[in-house]
Amino acid sequence: MSPRRLLLTWGLLLGVLAIEVGASFLPIGRPARPLLLLPALLMVGMVAAIFMQIGRGPTVVRLFAAAGLLWLLILLALGSLDPLTRIVYPVPAMERATPAANPP
Amino acid sequence: MSDAALPHAFQYESARHQARTAIAGMWLFLASEVLFFGVLFLSWIVCRHWNQAGFDAGARQTALAIGTLNTVILITSSAFYTAGVAFIEASNTRRLIQCCALAWVLGLAFLILKFGIEWHEDLARHLFPGPRFAITGELRTGAQLFFVFYFVATALHGLHLLAGLGLVGWIIRRAGRGEFSAQYSTPVAVVGLYWSFVDMVWIVLFPLIYLIGRGP
């Protein structure tokens, strides 16, 4: 890897970091604030592509990386699906309060 | 020297085959590490979803300056190590050692800032979850959940960084004995993958801990 490419990547990473930190001071609503992860994901891609040279290794390397990403997405999607979408949580106290809603 | 003539273990057909297998093996390990840290990220999603105000109140107590400086330190450390890999591929052992030493020192600086200063201040300000937790009122539960995430995530990342420091030190020692060259530098490349992965994990943890909960 050429020193110029490495320096450029380092500078870009710090630039994206500065944008990320700067954006955190913008008046973004609480539900939308996880969008601040987008610059971080860009930085992760840059580290994988340039520092870890994912494109240079054997094909199985990219397969393992893709598998890791896929399983992470499955973990996050399945794990958060119920907590993020459920709106009614029956709890013992509620059951006692509304016995008709829980037929034997 | 042809590739087949280079020394390699009996189960590989060539040194190149051995090197490619080692690199693929490290990537497979890193894929399992993604799932290890994935559970932490999932806990962040669930805990923040149910306790947004308290969780963000906790995040606002973190030291943004130290967190940002630590991110710069780890990115720079990773860049130095990558430069070292490029130098050994050109058979420049002296430069490899210099780059690895700089990467090692920066890794140590991260640990000192994180655990020697930041954690120390957090504990002094009673931000460790428990009966003496500093934040009171209705935000207390969410803020405590945030600090459970904060301490667990930073401790696990710190342990990985500590292991990385050991590995980089091992590379420096072996390079000092002249064990690496343009023909054989597989351990340097494999440790570099791990070192950059630790950097990557921090790049994701940084906004989760310091930025997302820090509204204007």
XYZ file of C-alpha atoms in Angstrom:
320
model
C 0.000 0.000 0.000
C 1.338 3.417 -0.942
C 2.023 5.907 1.886
C -0.145 8.445 0.049
C -3.167 6.123 0.075
C -2.651 5.321 3.749
C -2.333 8.996 4.704
C -5.401 9.862 2.650
C -7.442 7.135 4.375
C -6.255 8.276 7.813
C -7.206 11.876 6.980
C -10.607 10.808 5.626
C -11.310 8.749 8.741
C -10.528 11.730 10.968
C -12.654 13.956 8.708
C -15.651 11.630 8.974
C -15.105 11.448 12.733
C -15.165 15.258 12.937
C -18.422 15.316 10.937
C -19.894 12.657 13.226
C -18.997 14.555 16.405
C -20.180 17.864 14.877
C -23.489 16.320 13.793
C -24.122 15.124 17.344
C -24.613 18.779 18.377
C -27.336 19.351 15.759
C -30.926 19.544 17.021
C -31.894 16.027 15.910
C -34.953 14.453 17.552
C -34.335 11.611 19.989
C -35.826 8.832 17.778
C -33.670 9.921 14.815
C -30.396 10.232 16.734
C -29.305 6.629 15.970
C -28.702 7.988 12.439
C -25.441 9.291 13.938
C -24.248 5.709 13.470
C -24.106 6.204 9.690
C -20.680 7.965 9.674
C -19.389 5.211 11.986
C -20.553 2.541 9.538
C -18.780 4.404 6.721
C -15.602 4.434 8.833
C -15.926 0.709 9.518
C -16.156 0.110 5.763
C -13.037 2.223 5.175
C -11.060 0.336 7.838
C -12.135 -3.021 6.342
C -11.335 -1.956 2.782
C -8.042 -0.103 3.311
C -6.469 -1.131 6.632
C -7.632 -4.767 6.556
C -7.411 -4.998 2.758
C -10.453 -7.219 2.528
C -10.336 -7.098 -1.253
C -6.813 -8.521 -1.406
C -7.260 -11.801 0.467
C -8.705 -15.068 -0.843
C -12.402 -15.226 -1.741
C -13.203 -17.130 1.454
C -12.174 -14.017 3.442
C -14.979 -12.001 1.866
C -17.317 -14.929 2.450
C -16.476 -14.977 6.172
C -16.870 -11.200 6.430
C -20.240 -11.332 4.648
C -21.346 -14.226 6.877
C -20.385 -12.252 10.006
C -22.376 -9.279 8.760
C -25.367 -11.432 7.797
C -25.510 -13.160 11.177
C -25.130 -9.812 12.938
C -28.111 -8.480 10.983
C -30.131 -11.609 11.829
C -29.188 -11.264 15.507
C -30.122 -7.566 15.646
C -33.296 -7.972 13.578
C -34.710 -10.989 15.415
C -33.536 -9.723 18.796
C -35.061 -6.273 18.452
C -38.183 -7.165 16.487
C -40.321 -7.991 19.512
C -39.166 -5.176 21.846
C -39.470 -2.543 19.096
C -42.899 -3.561 17.846
C -44.833 -4.913 20.840
C -47.186 -2.346 22.335
C -49.046 -4.422 24.912
C -47.144 -6.174 27.674
C -49.413 -8.267 29.911
C -47.965 -8.293 33.412
C -49.241 -10.102 36.516
C -50.597 -6.852 37.987
C -52.644 -6.240 34.834
C -53.944 -9.790 34.843
C -55.254 -9.319 38.347
C -56.834 -6.025 37.382
C -58.586 -7.417 34.296
C -59.438 -11.066 34.936
C -61.949 -11.158 32.085
C -59.155 -10.567 29.590
C -57.476 -13.798 30.641
C -60.016 -16.640 30.394
C -58.924 -19.897 32.002
C 13.221 -18.411 -4.071
C 10.064 -19.985 -5.513
C 6.940 -20.172 -3.371
C 7.057 -23.981 -3.164
C 10.629 -23.852 -1.839
C 9.727 -21.581 1.101
C 9.308 -23.406 4.435
C 5.743 -24.379 5.323
C 3.906 -26.913 7.498
C 3.357 -30.360 5.998
C -0.404 -30.045 5.569
C -0.091 -27.119 3.149
C 1.019 -27.408 -0.439
C 2.994 -24.166 -0.293
C 3.898 -21.228 1.955
C 1.323 -19.153 0.082
C -1.367 -21.730 0.853
C -0.372 -21.618 4.544
C -0.491 -17.806 4.591
C -3.897 -17.637 2.922
C -5.275 -20.229 5.355
C -3.983 -18.255 8.369
C -5.553 -15.046 7.085
C -8.860 -16.786 6.350
C -8.755 -18.326 9.844
C -8.370 -14.907 11.440
C -11.299 -13.575 9.411
C -13.421 -16.506 10.602
C -12.474 -15.697 14.201
C -13.360 -12.035 13.616
C -16.762 -13.081 12.197
C -17.431 -14.867 15.511
C -16.287 -11.743 17.366
C -18.838 -9.695 15.410
C -21.558 -11.828 16.998
C -19.921 -11.493 20.430
C -20.117 -7.705 20.237
C -23.450 -7.945 18.369
C -25.152 -9.014 21.591
C -23.880 -5.819 23.231
C -25.271 -3.733 20.377
C -28.602 -5.530 20.709
C -28.706 -4.777 24.441
C -28.110 -1.102 23.600
C -31.059 -1.107 21.147
C -33.470 -2.763 23.586
C -32.415 -0.842 26.708
C -32.480 2.546 24.979
C -35.817 1.825 23.307
C -37.527 1.333 26.651
C -35.643 3.986 28.625
C -34.763 6.716 26.113
C -34.831 9.704 28.455
C -32.895 7.983 31.247
C -30.488 6.291 28.850
C -29.698 9.626 27.178
C -29.341 11.303 30.599
C -26.642 8.729 31.343
C -24.917 9.309 27.997
C -24.716 13.047 28.711
C -22.532 12.274 31.758
C -19.773 10.706 29.620
C -16.504 12.488 28.830
C -16.866 13.342 25.120
C -13.379 14.890 24.857
C -11.650 11.747 26.126
C -13.861 9.514 23.968
C -13.086 11.546 20.836
C -9.367 11.657 21.602
C -9.370 7.893 22.142
C -11.062 7.383 18.759
C -8.359 9.481 17.059
C -5.703 7.485 18.940
C -7.055 4.102 17.834
C -7.508 5.164 14.189
C -3.931 6.480 14.154
C -2.638 3.331 15.830
C -4.355 1.175 13.216
C -2.889 3.343 10.435
C 0.626 2.932 11.877
C 0.241 -0.834 12.054
C -1.014 -0.940 8.439
C 2.064 1.053 7.425
C 4.181 -1.541 9.249
C 2.577 -4.340 7.194
C 3.411 -2.432 4.005
C 7.015 -1.906 5.169
C 7.643 -5.589 5.904
C 6.228 -6.502 2.510
C 9.108 -4.377 1.210
C 11.484 -6.220 3.605
C 12.019 -3.115 5.768
C 12.155 -4.675 9.254
C 13.396 -1.516 10.983
C 10.374 0.476 9.807
C 8.042 -2.397 10.774
C 9.368 -2.308 14.329
C 9.041 1.481 14.499
C 5.458 1.419 13.205
C 4.458 -1.438 15.537
C 6.059 0.341 18.494
C 4.065 3.505 17.719
C 0.874 1.440 17.340
C 1.626 -0.245 20.701
C 2.266 3.049 22.505
C -0.960 4.523 21.128
C -2.870 1.417 22.246
C -1.422 1.831 25.725
C -2.354 5.534 25.698
C -5.944 4.524 24.919
C -6.036 2.190 27.913
C -4.538 4.827 30.231
C -7.041 7.457 29.091
C -9.986 5.076 29.282
C -9.311 3.232 32.518
C -6.780 5.441 34.298
C -8.588 8.730 33.785
C -12.112 8.307 32.407
C -13.224 5.331 34.506
C -11.539 6.885 37.528
C -13.587 10.070 37.071
C -16.771 8.103 36.407
C -16.341 6.140 39.628
C -15.483 9.287 41.590
C -18.711 10.873 40.298
C -20.720 7.823 41.497
C -21.727 6.783 38.007
C -21.268 3.077 38.704
C -24.774 1.508 38.972
C -25.767 0.792 42.560
C -27.280 2.367 45.671
C -24.950 5.403 45.525
C -25.643 6.136 41.862
C -25.446 9.884 41.176
C -28.565 10.320 39.033
C -31.812 10.294 40.985
C -35.487 10.637 40.145
C -37.366 9.091 37.261
C -34.297 8.982 34.995
C -32.320 6.863 37.454
C -33.271 3.414 36.081
C -32.527 4.297 32.456
C -29.276 6.044 33.387
C -28.172 3.023 35.419
C -28.930 0.763 32.457
C -26.802 3.036 30.285
C -23.881 2.788 32.685
C -24.217 -1.007 32.876
C -23.846 -0.993 29.080
C -20.994 1.547 29.289
C -18.920 -0.363 31.836
C -19.494 -3.804 30.275
C -18.838 -2.598 26.708
C -15.698 -0.615 27.547
C -14.340 -3.411 29.764
C -14.812 -6.032 27.037
C -13.287 -3.748 24.430
C -10.423 -2.953 26.808
C -9.727 -6.676 27.306
C -9.563 -7.132 23.537
C -7.200 -4.170 23.280
C -5.032 -5.627 26.028
C -4.810 -8.905 24.100
C -3.934 -6.866 21.008
C -1.115 -5.112 22.896
C 0.291 -8.542 23.769
C 0.102 -9.624 20.131
C 1.709 -6.441 18.786
C 4.463 -6.796 21.416
C 4.989 -10.374 20.231
C 5.323 -9.145 16.613
C 7.870 -6.494 17.698
C 9.898 -9.147 19.532
C 9.893 -11.538 16.588
C 10.687 -8.743 14.134
C 13.611 -7.761 16.371
C 14.990 -11.292 15.911
C 14.738 -10.839 12.151
C 12.053 -13.491 11.693
C 10.011 -11.560 9.127
C 10.747 -10.623 5.543
C 8.935 -9.905 2.291
C 8.714 -13.700 1.775
C 7.316 -14.440 5.251
C 5.174 -11.917 7.104
C 1.941 -13.843 7.739
C 1.847 -13.279 11.548
C 2.288 -9.533 10.958
C -0.706 -9.480 8.611
C -2.862 -11.689 10.863
C -2.218 -9.579 13.987
C -2.922 -6.470 11.877
C -6.399 -7.807 11.095
C -7.115 -8.244 14.809
C -5.701 -4.807 15.667
C -7.876 -3.085 13.055
C -10.917 -5.064 14.220
C -10.464 -3.745 17.767
C -10.346 -0.250 16.237
C -13.519 -1.038 14.262
C -15.427 -2.112 17.392
C -14.499 1.156 19.094
C -15.625 3.156 16.040
C -19.120 1.644 16.542
C -19.099 1.922 20.350
C -18.080 5.608 20.233
C -21.412 6.998 18.900
C -23.416 4.505 20.983
C -21.762 5.727 24.190
C -20.910 9.360 23.606
C -22.931 10.831 20.731
C -26.430 9.448 20.286
C -27.669 10.357 23.762
C -26.001 13.770 23.721
C -28.734 16.028 22.369
C -28.417 19.794 22.218
